[in-house]
PDB file of C-alpha atoms in Angstrom:
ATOM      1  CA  UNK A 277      19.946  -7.179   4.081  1.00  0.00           C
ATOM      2  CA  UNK A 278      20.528  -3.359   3.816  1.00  0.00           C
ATOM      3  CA  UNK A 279      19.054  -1.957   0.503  1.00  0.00           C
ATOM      4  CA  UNK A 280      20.497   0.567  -1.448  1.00  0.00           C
ATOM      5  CA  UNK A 281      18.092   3.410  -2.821  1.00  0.00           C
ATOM      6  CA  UNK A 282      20.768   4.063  -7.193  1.00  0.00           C
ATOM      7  CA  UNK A 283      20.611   7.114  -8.948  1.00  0.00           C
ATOM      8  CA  UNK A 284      18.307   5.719 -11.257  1.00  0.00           C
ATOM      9  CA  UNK A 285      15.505   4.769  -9.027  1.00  0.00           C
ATOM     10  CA  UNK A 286      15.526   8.024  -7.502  1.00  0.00           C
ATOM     11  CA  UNK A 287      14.974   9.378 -11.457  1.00  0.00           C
ATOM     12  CA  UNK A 288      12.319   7.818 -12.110  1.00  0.00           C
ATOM     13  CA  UNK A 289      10.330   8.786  -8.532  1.00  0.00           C
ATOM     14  CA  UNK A 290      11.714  12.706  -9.746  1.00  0.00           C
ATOM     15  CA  UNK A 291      10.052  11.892 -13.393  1.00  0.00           C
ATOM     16  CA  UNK A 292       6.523  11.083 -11.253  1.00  0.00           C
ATOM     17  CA  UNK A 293       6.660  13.564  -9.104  1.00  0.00           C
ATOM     18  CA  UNK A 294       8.483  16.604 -11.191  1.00  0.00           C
ATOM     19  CA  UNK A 295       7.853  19.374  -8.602  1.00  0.00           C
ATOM     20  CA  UNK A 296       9.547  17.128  -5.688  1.00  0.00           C
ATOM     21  CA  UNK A 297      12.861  17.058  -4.678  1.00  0.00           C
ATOM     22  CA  UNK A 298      14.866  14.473  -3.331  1.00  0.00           C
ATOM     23  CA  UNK A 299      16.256  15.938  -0.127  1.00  0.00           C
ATOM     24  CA  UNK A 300      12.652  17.616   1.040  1.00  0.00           C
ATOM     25  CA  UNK A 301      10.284  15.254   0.451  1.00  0.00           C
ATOM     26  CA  UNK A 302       7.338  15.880   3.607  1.00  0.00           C
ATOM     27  CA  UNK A 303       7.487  13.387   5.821  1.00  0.00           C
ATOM     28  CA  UNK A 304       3.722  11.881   6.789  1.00  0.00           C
ATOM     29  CA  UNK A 305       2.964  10.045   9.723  1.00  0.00           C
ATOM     30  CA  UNK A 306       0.496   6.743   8.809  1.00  0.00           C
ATOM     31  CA  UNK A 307       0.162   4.685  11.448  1.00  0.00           C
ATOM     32  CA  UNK A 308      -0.421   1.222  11.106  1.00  0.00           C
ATOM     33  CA  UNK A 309      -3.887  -0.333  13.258  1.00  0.00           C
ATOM     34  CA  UNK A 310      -2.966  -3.714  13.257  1.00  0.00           C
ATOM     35  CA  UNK A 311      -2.015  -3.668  17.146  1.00  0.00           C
ATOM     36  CA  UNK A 312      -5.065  -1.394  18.097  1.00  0.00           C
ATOM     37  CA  UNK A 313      -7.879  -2.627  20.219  1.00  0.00           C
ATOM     38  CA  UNK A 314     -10.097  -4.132  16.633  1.00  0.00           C
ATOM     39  CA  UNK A 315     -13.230  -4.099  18.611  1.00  0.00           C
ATOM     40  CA  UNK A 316     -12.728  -0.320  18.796  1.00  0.00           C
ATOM     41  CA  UNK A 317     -11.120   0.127  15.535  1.00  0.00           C
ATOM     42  CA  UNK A 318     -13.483   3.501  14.419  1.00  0.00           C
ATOM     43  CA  UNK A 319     -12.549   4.866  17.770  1.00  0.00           C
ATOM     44  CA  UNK A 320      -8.904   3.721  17.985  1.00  0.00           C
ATOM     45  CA  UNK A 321      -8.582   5.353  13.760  1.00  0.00           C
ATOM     46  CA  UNK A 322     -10.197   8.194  14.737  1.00  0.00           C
ATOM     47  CA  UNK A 323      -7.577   8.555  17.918  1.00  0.00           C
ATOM     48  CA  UNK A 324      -4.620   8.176  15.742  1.00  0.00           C
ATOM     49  CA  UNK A 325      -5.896  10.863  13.433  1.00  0.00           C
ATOM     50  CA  UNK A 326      -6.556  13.175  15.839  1.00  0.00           C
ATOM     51  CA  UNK A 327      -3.076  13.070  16.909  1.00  0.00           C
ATOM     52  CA  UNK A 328      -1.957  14.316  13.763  1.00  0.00           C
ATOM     53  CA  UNK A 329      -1.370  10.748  11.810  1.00  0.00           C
ATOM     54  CA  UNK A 330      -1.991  11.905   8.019  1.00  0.00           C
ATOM     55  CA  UNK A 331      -3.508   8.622   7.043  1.00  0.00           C
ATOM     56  CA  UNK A 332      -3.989   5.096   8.215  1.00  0.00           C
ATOM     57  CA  UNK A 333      -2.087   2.389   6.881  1.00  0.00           C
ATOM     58  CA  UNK A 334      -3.962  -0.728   7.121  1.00  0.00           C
ATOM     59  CA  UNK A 335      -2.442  -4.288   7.038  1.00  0.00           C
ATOM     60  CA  UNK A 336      -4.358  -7.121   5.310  1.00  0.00           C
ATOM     61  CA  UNK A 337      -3.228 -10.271   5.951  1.00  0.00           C
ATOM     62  CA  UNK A 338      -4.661 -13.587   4.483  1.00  0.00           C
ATOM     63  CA  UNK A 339      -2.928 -16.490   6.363  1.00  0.00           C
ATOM     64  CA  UNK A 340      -1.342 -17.286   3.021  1.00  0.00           C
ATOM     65  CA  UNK A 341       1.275 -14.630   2.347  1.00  0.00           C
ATOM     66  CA  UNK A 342       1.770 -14.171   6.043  1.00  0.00           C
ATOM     67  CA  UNK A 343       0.678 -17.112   8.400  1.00  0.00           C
ATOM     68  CA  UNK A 344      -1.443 -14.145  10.354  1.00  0.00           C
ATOM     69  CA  UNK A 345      -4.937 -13.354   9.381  1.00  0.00           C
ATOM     70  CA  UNK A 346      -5.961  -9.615  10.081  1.00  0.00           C
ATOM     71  CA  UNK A 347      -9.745  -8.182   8.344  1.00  0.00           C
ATOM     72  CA  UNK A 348     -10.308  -7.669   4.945  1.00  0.00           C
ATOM     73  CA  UNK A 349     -12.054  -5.541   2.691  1.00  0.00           C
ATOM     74  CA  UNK A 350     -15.641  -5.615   4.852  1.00  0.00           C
ATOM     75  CA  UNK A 351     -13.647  -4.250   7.551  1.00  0.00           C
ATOM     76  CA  UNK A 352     -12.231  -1.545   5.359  1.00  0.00           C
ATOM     77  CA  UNK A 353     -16.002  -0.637   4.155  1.00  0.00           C
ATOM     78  CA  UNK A 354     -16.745  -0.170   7.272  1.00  0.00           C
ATOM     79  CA  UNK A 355     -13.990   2.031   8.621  1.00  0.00           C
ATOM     80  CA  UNK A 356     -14.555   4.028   5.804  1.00  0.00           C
ATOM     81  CA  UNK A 357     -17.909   4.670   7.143  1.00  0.00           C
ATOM     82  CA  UNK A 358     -16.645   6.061  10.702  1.00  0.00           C
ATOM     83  CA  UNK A 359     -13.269   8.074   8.693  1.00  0.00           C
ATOM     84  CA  UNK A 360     -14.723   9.299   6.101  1.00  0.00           C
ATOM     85  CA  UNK A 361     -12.073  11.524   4.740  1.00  0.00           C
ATOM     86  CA  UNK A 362      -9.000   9.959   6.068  1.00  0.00           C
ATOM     87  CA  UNK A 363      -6.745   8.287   3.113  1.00  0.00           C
ATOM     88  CA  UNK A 364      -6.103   4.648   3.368  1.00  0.00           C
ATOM     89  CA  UNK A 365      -3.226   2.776   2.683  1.00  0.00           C
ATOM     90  CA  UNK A 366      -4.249  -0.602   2.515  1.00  0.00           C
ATOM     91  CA  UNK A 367      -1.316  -2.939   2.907  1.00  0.00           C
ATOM     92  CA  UNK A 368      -2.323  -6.082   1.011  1.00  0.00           C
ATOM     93  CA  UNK A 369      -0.466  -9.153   2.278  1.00  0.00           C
ATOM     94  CA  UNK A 370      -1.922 -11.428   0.636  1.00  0.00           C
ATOM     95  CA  UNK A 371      -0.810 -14.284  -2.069  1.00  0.00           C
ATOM     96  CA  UNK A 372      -3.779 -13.301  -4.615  1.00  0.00           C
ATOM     97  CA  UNK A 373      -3.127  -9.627  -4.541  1.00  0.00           C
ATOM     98  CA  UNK A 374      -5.568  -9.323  -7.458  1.00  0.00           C
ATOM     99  CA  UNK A 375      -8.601 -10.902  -5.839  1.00  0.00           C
ATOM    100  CA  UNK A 376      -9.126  -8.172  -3.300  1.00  0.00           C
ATOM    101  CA  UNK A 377      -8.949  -5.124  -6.181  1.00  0.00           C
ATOM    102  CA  UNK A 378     -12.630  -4.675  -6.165  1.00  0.00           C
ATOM    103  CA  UNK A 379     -13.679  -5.253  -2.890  1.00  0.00           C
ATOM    104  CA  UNK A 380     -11.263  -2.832  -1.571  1.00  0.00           C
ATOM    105  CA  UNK A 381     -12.206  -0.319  -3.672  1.00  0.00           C
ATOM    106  CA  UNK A 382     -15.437  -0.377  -2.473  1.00  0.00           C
ATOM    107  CA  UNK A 383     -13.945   1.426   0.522  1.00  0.00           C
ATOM    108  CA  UNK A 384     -13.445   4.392  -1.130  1.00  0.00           C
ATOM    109  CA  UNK A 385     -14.389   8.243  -0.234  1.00  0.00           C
ATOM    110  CA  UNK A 386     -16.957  10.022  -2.030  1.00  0.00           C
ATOM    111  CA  UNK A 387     -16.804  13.677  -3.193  1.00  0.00           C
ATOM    112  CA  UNK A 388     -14.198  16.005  -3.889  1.00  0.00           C
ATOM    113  CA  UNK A 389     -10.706  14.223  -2.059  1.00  0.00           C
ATOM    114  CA  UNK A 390     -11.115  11.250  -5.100  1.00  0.00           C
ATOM    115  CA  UNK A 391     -10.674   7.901  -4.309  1.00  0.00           C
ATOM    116  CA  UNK A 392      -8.606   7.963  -0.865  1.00  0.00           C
ATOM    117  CA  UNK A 393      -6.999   4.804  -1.078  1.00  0.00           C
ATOM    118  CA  UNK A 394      -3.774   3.190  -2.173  1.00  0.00           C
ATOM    119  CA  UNK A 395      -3.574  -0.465  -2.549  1.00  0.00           C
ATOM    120  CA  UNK A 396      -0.283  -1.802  -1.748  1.00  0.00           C
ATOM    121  CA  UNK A 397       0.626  -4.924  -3.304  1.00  0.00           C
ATOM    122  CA  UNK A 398       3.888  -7.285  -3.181  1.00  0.00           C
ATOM    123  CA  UNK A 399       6.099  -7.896  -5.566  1.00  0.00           C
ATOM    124  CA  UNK A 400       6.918 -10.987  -4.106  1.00  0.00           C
ATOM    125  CA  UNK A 401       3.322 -12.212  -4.833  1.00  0.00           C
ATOM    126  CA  UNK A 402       2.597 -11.122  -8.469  1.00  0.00           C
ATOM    127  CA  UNK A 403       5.857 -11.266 -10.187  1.00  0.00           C
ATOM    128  CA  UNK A 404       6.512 -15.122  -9.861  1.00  0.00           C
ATOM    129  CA  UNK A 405       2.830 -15.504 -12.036  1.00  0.00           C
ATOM    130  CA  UNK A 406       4.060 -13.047 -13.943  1.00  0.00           C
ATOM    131  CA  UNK A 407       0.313 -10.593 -13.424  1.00  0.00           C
ATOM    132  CA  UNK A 408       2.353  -7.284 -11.699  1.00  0.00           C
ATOM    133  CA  UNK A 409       1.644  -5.802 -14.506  1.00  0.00           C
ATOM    134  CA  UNK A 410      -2.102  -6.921 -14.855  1.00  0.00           C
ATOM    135  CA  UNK A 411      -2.560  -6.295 -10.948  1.00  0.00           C
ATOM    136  CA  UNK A 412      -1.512  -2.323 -11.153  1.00  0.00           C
ATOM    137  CA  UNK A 413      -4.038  -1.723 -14.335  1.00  0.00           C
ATOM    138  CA  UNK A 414      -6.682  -3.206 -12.518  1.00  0.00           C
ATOM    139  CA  UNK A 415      -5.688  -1.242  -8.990  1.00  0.00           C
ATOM    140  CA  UNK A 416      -5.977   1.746 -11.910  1.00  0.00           C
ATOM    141  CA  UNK A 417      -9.208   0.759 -13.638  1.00  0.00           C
ATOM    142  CA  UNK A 418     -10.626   0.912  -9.848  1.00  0.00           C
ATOM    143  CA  UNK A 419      -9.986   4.321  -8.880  1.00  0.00           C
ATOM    144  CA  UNK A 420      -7.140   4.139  -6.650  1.00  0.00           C
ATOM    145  CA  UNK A 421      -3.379   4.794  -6.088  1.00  0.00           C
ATOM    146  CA  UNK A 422      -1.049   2.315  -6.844  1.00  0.00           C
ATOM    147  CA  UNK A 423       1.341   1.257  -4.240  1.00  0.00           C
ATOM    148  CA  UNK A 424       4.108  -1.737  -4.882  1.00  0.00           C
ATOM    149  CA  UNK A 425       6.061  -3.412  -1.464  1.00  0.00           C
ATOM    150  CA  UNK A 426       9.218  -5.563  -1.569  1.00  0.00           C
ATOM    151  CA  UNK A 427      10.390  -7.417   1.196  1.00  0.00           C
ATOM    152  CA  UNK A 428      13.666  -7.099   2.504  1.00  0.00           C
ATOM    153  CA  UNK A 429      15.412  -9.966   0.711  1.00  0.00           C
ATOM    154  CA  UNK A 430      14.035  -8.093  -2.681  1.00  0.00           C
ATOM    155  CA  UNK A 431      16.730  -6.036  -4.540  1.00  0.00           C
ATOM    156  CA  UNK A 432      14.625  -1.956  -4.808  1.00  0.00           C
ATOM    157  CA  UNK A 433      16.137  -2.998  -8.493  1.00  0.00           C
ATOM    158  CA  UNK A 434      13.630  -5.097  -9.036  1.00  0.00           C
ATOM    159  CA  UNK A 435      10.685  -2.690  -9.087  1.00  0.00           C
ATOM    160  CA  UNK A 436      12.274  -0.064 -11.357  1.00  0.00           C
ATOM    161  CA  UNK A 437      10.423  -1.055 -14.739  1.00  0.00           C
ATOM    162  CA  UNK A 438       7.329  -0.338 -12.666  1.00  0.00           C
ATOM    163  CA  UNK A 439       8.561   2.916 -11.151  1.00  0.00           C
ATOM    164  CA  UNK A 440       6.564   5.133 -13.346  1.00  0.00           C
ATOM    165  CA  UNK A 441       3.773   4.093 -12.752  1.00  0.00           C
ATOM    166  CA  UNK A 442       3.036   3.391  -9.683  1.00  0.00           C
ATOM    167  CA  UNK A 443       2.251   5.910  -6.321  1.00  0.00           C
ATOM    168  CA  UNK A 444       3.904   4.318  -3.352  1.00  0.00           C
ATOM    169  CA  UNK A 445       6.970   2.437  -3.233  1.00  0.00           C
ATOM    170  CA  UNK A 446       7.033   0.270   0.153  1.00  0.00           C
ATOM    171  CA  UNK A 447      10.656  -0.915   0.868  1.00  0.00           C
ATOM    172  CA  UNK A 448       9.902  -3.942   3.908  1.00  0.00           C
ATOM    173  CA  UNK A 449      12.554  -3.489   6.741  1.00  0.00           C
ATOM    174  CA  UNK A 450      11.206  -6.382   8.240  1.00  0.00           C
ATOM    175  CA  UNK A 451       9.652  -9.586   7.014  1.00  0.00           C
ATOM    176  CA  UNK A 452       5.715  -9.441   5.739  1.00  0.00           C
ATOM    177  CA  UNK A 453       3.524 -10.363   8.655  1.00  0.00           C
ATOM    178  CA  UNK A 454       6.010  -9.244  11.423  1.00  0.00           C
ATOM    179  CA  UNK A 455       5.892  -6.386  13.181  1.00  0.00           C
ATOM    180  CA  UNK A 456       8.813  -3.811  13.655  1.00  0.00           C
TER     181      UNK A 456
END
């Protein structure tokens, strides 16, 4: 289904982010490591950043969400360890979004670049228990961005009462746990 970024959406990302246009927003190249060779994951990271990526994006899946299990936080803590200053954008598919908050925020940089990681939740996962809200002020309390996903079949609509507060908006092209 084709999604249509309104006016107002777009509004709200201007009133978080005063200073950036619409039309010249920097594009930033995060690859994803979810195909990479895992047993060389620090190596395989450290590869894509060398090639310019600006950050990793990292895919968690549960085998809940998404029938596909990836790595989890421990694997995060330990990337973190090999890329020290890269950011993270860890990709939470998972059905208990909130349960991971902590342990992912273990994984993040020390010193002057702050916290280094955004953790990207669904929609699709928090909304139906009614705990979006609940999820992104504990994301908060923990030091790190704030990212919110939909899925494809999702209306962008849906997310707008959580527009302004929240980093990274992830609009799915393809279904959670496929890749494309």
């Amino acid at each position: 289904s084709h999604q249509t970024i309104t006016p107002d959406f777009l509004s709200l990302l201007r009133f978080n982010h005063p200073k950036m246009p619409y039309h010249c927003c920097p594009a930033q190249i995060g690859p994803s490591v979810l195909d990479c060779d895992m047993a060389s994951l620090a190596s395989e990271a450290k590869k894509a950043l060398a090639a310019g990526a600006k950050y990793l994006h990292l895919d968690v899946m549960d085998g809940h969400f998404v029938p596909t299990i990836s790595f989890g936080p421990y694997v995060i803590q330990c990337l973190r360890n090999h890329v020290p200053d890269c950011h993270f954008d860890c990709h939470m598919m998972t059905s208990e979004p909130e349960k991971w908050v902590e342990a992912v925020a273990k994984a993040k940089a020390t010193g002057d670049k702050g916290s280094q990681i955004s953790y990207t939740f669904h929609y699709e996962a928090t909304e139906p228990r009614g705990i979006t809200q609940e999820v992104i002020d504990k994301i908060k309390a923990n030091g790190m961005k704030v990212g919110l996903t939909i899925s494809p079949d999702t209306p962008v609509e849906a997310i707008l009462k959580y527009a302004d507060q929240i980093d990274v908006a992830l609009i799915m092209t393809v279904y959670p746990g496929k890749g494309g």
